[in-house]
PDB file of C-alpha atoms in Angstrom:
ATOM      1  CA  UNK A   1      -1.232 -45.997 -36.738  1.00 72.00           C
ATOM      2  CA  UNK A   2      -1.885 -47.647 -33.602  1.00 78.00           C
ATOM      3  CA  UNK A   3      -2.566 -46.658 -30.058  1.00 75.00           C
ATOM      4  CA  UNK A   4      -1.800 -49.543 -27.591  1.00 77.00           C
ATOM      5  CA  UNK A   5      -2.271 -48.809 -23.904  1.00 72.00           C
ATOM      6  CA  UNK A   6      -0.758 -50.698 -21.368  1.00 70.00           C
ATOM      7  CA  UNK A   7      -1.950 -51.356 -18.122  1.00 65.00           C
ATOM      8  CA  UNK A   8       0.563 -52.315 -15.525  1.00 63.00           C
ATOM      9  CA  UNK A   9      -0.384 -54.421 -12.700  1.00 56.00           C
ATOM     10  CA  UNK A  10       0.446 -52.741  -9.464  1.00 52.00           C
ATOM     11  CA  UNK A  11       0.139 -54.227  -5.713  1.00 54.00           C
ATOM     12  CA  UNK A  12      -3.089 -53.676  -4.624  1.00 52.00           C
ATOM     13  CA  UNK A  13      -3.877 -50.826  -2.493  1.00 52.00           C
ATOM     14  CA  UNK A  14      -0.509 -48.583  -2.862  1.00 63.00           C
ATOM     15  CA  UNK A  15      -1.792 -46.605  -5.720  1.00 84.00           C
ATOM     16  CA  UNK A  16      -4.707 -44.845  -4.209  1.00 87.00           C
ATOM     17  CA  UNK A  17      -2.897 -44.283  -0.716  1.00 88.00           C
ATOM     18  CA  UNK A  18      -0.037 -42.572  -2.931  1.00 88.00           C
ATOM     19  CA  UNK A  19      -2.418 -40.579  -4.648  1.00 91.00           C
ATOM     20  CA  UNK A  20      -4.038 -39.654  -1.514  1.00 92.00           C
ATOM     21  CA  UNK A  21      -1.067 -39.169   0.323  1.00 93.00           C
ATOM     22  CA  UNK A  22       0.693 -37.059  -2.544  1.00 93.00           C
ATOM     23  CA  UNK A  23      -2.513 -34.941  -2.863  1.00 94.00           C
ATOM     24  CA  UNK A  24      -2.517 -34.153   0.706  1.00 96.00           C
ATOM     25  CA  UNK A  25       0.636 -32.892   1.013  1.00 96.00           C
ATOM     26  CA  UNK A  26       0.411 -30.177  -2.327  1.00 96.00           C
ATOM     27  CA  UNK A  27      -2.831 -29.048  -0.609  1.00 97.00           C
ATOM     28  CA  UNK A  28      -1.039 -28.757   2.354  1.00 97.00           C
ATOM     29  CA  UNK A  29       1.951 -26.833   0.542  1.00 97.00           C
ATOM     30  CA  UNK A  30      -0.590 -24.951  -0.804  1.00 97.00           C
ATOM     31  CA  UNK A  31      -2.642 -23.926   2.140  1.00 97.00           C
ATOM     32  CA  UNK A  32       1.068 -23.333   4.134  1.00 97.00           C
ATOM     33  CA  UNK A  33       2.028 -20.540   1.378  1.00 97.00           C
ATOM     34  CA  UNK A  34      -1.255 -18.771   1.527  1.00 97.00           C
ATOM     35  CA  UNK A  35      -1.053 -18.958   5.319  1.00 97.00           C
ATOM     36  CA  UNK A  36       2.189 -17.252   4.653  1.00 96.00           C
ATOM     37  CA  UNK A  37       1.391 -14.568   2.672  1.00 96.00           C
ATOM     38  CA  UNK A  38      -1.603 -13.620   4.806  1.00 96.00           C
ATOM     39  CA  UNK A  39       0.319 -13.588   7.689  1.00 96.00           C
ATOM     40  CA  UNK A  40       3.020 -11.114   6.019  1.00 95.00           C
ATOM     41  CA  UNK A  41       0.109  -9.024   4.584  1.00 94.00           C
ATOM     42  CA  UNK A  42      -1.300  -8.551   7.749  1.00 95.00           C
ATOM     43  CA  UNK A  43       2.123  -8.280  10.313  1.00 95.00           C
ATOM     44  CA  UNK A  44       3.885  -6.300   7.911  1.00 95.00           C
ATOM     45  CA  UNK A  45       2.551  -4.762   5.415  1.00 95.00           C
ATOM     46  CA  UNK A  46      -0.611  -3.675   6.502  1.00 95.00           C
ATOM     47  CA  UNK A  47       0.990  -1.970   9.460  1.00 95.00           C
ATOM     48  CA  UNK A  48       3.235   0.002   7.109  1.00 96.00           C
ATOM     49  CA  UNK A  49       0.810   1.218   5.156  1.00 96.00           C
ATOM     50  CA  UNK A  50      -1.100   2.701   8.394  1.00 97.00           C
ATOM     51  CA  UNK A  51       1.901   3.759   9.397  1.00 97.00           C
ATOM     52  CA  UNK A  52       2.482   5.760   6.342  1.00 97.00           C
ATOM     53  CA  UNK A  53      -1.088   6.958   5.796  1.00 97.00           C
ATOM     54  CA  UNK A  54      -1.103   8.168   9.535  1.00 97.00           C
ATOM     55  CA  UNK A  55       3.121   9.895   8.728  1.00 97.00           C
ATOM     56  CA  UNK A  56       1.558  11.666   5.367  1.00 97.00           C
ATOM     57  CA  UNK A  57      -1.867  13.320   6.935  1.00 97.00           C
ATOM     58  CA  UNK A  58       0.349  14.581   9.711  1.00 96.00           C
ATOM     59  CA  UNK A  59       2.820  16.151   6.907  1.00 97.00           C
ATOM     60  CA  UNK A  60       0.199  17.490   5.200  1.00 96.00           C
ATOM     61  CA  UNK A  61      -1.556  19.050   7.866  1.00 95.00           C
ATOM     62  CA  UNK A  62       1.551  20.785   8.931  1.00 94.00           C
ATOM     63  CA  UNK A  63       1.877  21.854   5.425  1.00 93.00           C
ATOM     64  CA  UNK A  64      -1.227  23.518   5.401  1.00 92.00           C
ATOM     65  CA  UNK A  65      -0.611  25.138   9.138  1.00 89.00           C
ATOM     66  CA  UNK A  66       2.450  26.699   7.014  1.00 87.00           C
ATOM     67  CA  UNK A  67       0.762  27.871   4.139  1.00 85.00           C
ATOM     68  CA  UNK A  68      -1.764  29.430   6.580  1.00 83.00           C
ATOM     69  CA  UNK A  69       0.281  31.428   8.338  1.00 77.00           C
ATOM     70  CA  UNK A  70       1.954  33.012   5.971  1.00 75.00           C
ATOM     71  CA  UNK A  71      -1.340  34.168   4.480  1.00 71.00           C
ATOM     72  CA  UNK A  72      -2.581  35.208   7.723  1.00 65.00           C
ATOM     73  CA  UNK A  73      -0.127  36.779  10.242  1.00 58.00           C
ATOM     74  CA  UNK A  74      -0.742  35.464  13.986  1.00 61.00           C
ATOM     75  CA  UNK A  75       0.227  39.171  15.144  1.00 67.00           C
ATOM     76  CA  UNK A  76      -2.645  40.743  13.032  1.00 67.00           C
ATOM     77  CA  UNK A  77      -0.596  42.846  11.185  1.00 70.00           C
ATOM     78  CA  UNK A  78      -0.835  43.042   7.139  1.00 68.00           C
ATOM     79  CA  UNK A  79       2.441  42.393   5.041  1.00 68.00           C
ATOM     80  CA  UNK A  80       2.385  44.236   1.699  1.00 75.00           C
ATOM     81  CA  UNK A  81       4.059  45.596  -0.426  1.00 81.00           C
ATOM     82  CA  UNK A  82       2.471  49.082  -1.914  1.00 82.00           C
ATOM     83  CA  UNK A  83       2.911  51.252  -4.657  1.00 84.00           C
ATOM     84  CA  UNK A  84       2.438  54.857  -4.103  1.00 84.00           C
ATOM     85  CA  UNK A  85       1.589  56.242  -7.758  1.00 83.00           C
ATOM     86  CA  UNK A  86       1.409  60.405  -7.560  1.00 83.00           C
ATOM     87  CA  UNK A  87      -0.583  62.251 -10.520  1.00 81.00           C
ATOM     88  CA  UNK A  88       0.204  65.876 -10.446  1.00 81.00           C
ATOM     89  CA  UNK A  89      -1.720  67.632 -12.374  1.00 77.00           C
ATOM     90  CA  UNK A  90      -0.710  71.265 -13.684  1.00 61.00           C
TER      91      UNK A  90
END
């Protein structure tokens, strides 16, 4: 089995300049997407995610003001519930 390569002649100068030119523009393409997606990571989605960490400490601190509360009457009266239990003896 033989391998033959063939070399074609090509003008001089236009196949390095394509090269070149061709490798420009993916790096280009390239650095334009990642451009992209920083710029969405940072305009959007970064401020919806302080947006949402800032919404959820606010609901939980509420939630614990709640819970609080209930435990502890703002009036300083105690609700219970009691059971009297009588033991007669005699």
């Amino acid at each position: 089995m033989r391998v033959i390569y063939v070399v074609q002649g090509a003008k001089a100068g236009t196949g390095p300049f394509w090269t070149a030119l061709i490798r420009l523009a993916v790096l280009t393409a390239a650095g334009l997407a990642l451009l992209a997606l920083i710029l969405i990571g940072l305009l959007i989605v970064l401020p919806l995610v302080l947006v949402g960490g800032v919404a959820l400490l606010f609901y939980v601190r509420r939630r614990l003001r709640q819970a609080q509360s209930r435990r502890h009457p703002r009036d300083g009266v105690i609700d219970a519930e009691y059971t009297v239990v009588d033991h007669r003896h005699g």
